[in-house]
Structure formats: structure tokens, C-alpha cells
C-alpha positions as semicolon CSV with decimal commas, in nm:
position;residue;x (nm);y (nm);z (nm)
1;M;-2,675;-10,046;1,883
2;V;-2,696;-9,749;1,647
3;E;-2,984;-9,903;1,454
4;F;-3,173;-9,979;1,772
5;T;-3,131;-9,622;1,901
6;F;-3,232;-9,474;1,566
7;L;-3,541;-9,693;1,533
8;A;-3,639;-9,639;1,896
9;L;-3,630;-9,261;1,850
10;L;-3,806;-9,282;1,516
11;L;-4,091;-9,488;1,662
12;M;-4,112;-9,356;2,017
13;V;-4,128;-8,982;1,949
14;P;-4,450;-9,000;1,740
15;L;-4,599;-9,251;1,982
16;V;-4,533;-9,027;2,282
17;Y;-4,672;-8,724;2,095
18;F;-4,984;-8,925;2,008
19;V;-5,036;-9,024;2,373
20;I;-4,994;-8,661;2,485
21;T;-5,242;-8,544;2,220
22;V;-5,501;-8,802;2,324
23;G;-5,456;-8,692;2,686
24;Q;-5,509;-8,329;2,582
25;I;-5,831;-8,423;2,400
26;Q;-5,955;-8,622;2,700
27;G;-5,879;-8,328;2,928
28;G;-6,073;-8,101;2,691
29;S;-6,367;-8,341;2,702
30;F;-6,369;-8,336;3,081
31;A;-6,336;-7,957;3,076
32;V;-6,640;-7,894;2,855
33;V;-6,856;-8,136;3,052
34;G;-6,770;-7,958;3,377
35;A;-6,804;-7,614;3,219
36;A;-7,148;-7,688;3,071
37;D;-7,272;-7,839;3,396
38;Q;-7,154;-7,550;3,611
39;A;-7,276;-7,287;3,366
40;A;-7,626;-7,437;3,357
41;K;-7,642;-7,454;3,738
42;V;-7,523;-7,094;3,771
43;Y;-7,761;-6,973;3,498
44;V;-8,079;-7,099;3,665
45;A;-7,979;-6,950;4,001
46;Q;-7,961;-6,589;3,873
47;P;-8,250;-6,342;3,904
48;D;-8,242;-6,201;3,546
49;A;-8,117;-6,298;3,200
50;S;-7,829;-6,050;3,168
51;T;-7,683;-6,147;3,505
52;A;-7,735;-6,514;3,419
53;D;-7,544;-6,483;3,090
54;A;-7,251;-6,307;3,256
55;A;-7,238;-6,556;3,543
56;A;-7,255;-6,854;3,305
57;E;-6,973;-6,715;3,089
58;Q;-6,762;-6,663;3,400
59;A;-6,836;-7,019;3,516
60;V;-6,729;-7,156;3,177
61;A;-6,405;-6,956;3,183
62;L;-6,327;-7,073;3,537
63;A;-6,402;-7,439;3,466
64;L;-6,189;-7,436;3,151
65;S;-5,899;-7,267;3,327
66;D;-5,911;-7,535;3,597
67;F;-5,829;-7,787;3,324
68;G;-5,561;-7,568;3,165
69;H;-5,760;-7,452;2,863
70;Q;-5,798;-7,093;2,747
71;A;-6,146;-6,943;2,756
72;D;-6,094;-6,767;2,422
73;R;-6,084;-7,107;2,247
74;A;-6,436;-7,184;2,374
75;S;-6,785;-7,066;2,294
76;M;-7,106;-7,101;2,489
77;S;-7,466;-7,105;2,370
78;T;-7,783;-7,109;2,575
79;T;-8,129;-7,227;2,475
80;C;-8,446;-7,218;2,680
81;S;-8,776;-7,401;2,655
82;P;-9,014;-7,213;2,672
83;A;-8,855;-6,888;2,553
84;D;-8,860;-6,721;2,897
85;C;-8,544;-6,853;3,061
86;Q;-8,627;-6,720;3,407
87;A;-8,981;-6,860;3,442
88;A;-9,033;-7,139;3,692
89;G;-9,038;-7,477;3,522
90;S;-8,833;-7,367;3,218
91;T;-8,546;-7,582;3,103
92;V;-8,216;-7,413;3,028
93;T;-7,963;-7,595;2,811
94;V;-7,606;-7,468;2,798
95;T;-7,374;-7,600;2,526
96;V;-6,999;-7,541;2,540
97;H;-6,772;-7,588;2,235
98;L;-6,393;-7,604;2,278
99;S;-6,119;-7,617;2,017
100;V;-5,846;-7,834;2,171
101;P;-5,499;-7,717;2,058
102;L;-5,219;-7,946;1,950
103;P;-4,964;-7,985;2,231
104;F;-4,632;-7,796;2,209
105;I;-4,739;-7,597;1,902
106;Q;-4,814;-7,245;2,030
107;F;-4,698;-7,067;1,713
108;A;-4,982;-7,203;1,495
109;E;-5,307;-7,036;1,596
110;G;-5,535;-7,214;1,347
111;L;-5,422;-7,567;1,423
112;S;-5,622;-7,773;1,666
113;A;-5,637;-8,141;1,750
114;T;-6,016;-8,150;1,750
115;E;-6,326;-7,972;1,872
116;V;-6,525;-8,109;2,162
117;E;-6,864;-8,005;2,292
118;A;-7,093;-8,088;2,579
119;S;-7,442;-7,982;2,687
120;S;-7,611;-7,966;3,022
121;T;-7,977;-7,900;3,101
122;Q;-8,115;-7,762;3,425
123;L;-8,469;-7,690;3,535
124;V;-8,551;-7,346;3,673
125;G;-8,690;-7,408;4,018
126;R;-9,007;-7,267;4,161
127;Y;-8,827;-7,118;4,461
128;R;-8,492;-6,942;4,446
């Protein structure tokens, strides 16, 4: 009985931690996909570039917080083709990078399970 309990704890604790970590990574993947999609949609709906950047950053922070991730662990970049992001017919691509932390380890700032990223592209419409 003692051996069974010892081996069960020895094998089950790492297995449970692994499952929790994989779930955290999957949640981070879903979070960046949603954040990039919402940020791109919000960006193309704004009248000027400075407002669009601020609104996209706010959309990323909100989408990440919905999934339980901190916005300070993420970064957002925006690219436009052609260079004028607000011109009708331009494509705006928003890329969100997120460093997914290891579960239950809040004391180690530099440790992370992995980094995930997602991109979303939206077309600036002719009419707004």
C-alpha cells in the first residue's frame, strides 16, 4: 500500500502539472487569436491612425484579460499594405505575441511555458 501511494504521487503530480500547463498554453493560443482578430477589426473602424492604435491596444488587453492573461506579457504589432493604413482598400495586419507563464509559479518573472502568436488581416472598407 505504501509503495502504491508513493508511486502514484510520484507519477501523478508531474502528469497533472503537465496537463495544466498544456491547458494554459491552449488558452493562450485561443487568447492571441481572439485578440488579433478583434484588434484588426477595431483598427480598420477608426478614423485616424493614433486613435486606431489606442483602440487596438485596448482590444488586445480586453481580449487577453477575458482569457485570464495579463496584457503586460503581450505585444502587438501592426503592418499595413500600402503604407497608408487608413486609405480605402488597404490591408491591416495585426500580430499579437504572448508569453504564456508556467502555472503556479508567480515568483519567477522570466520563466514562461512558451510564446504564442497569431495574426489577423482586415481590409479597410470604402465606407465607414
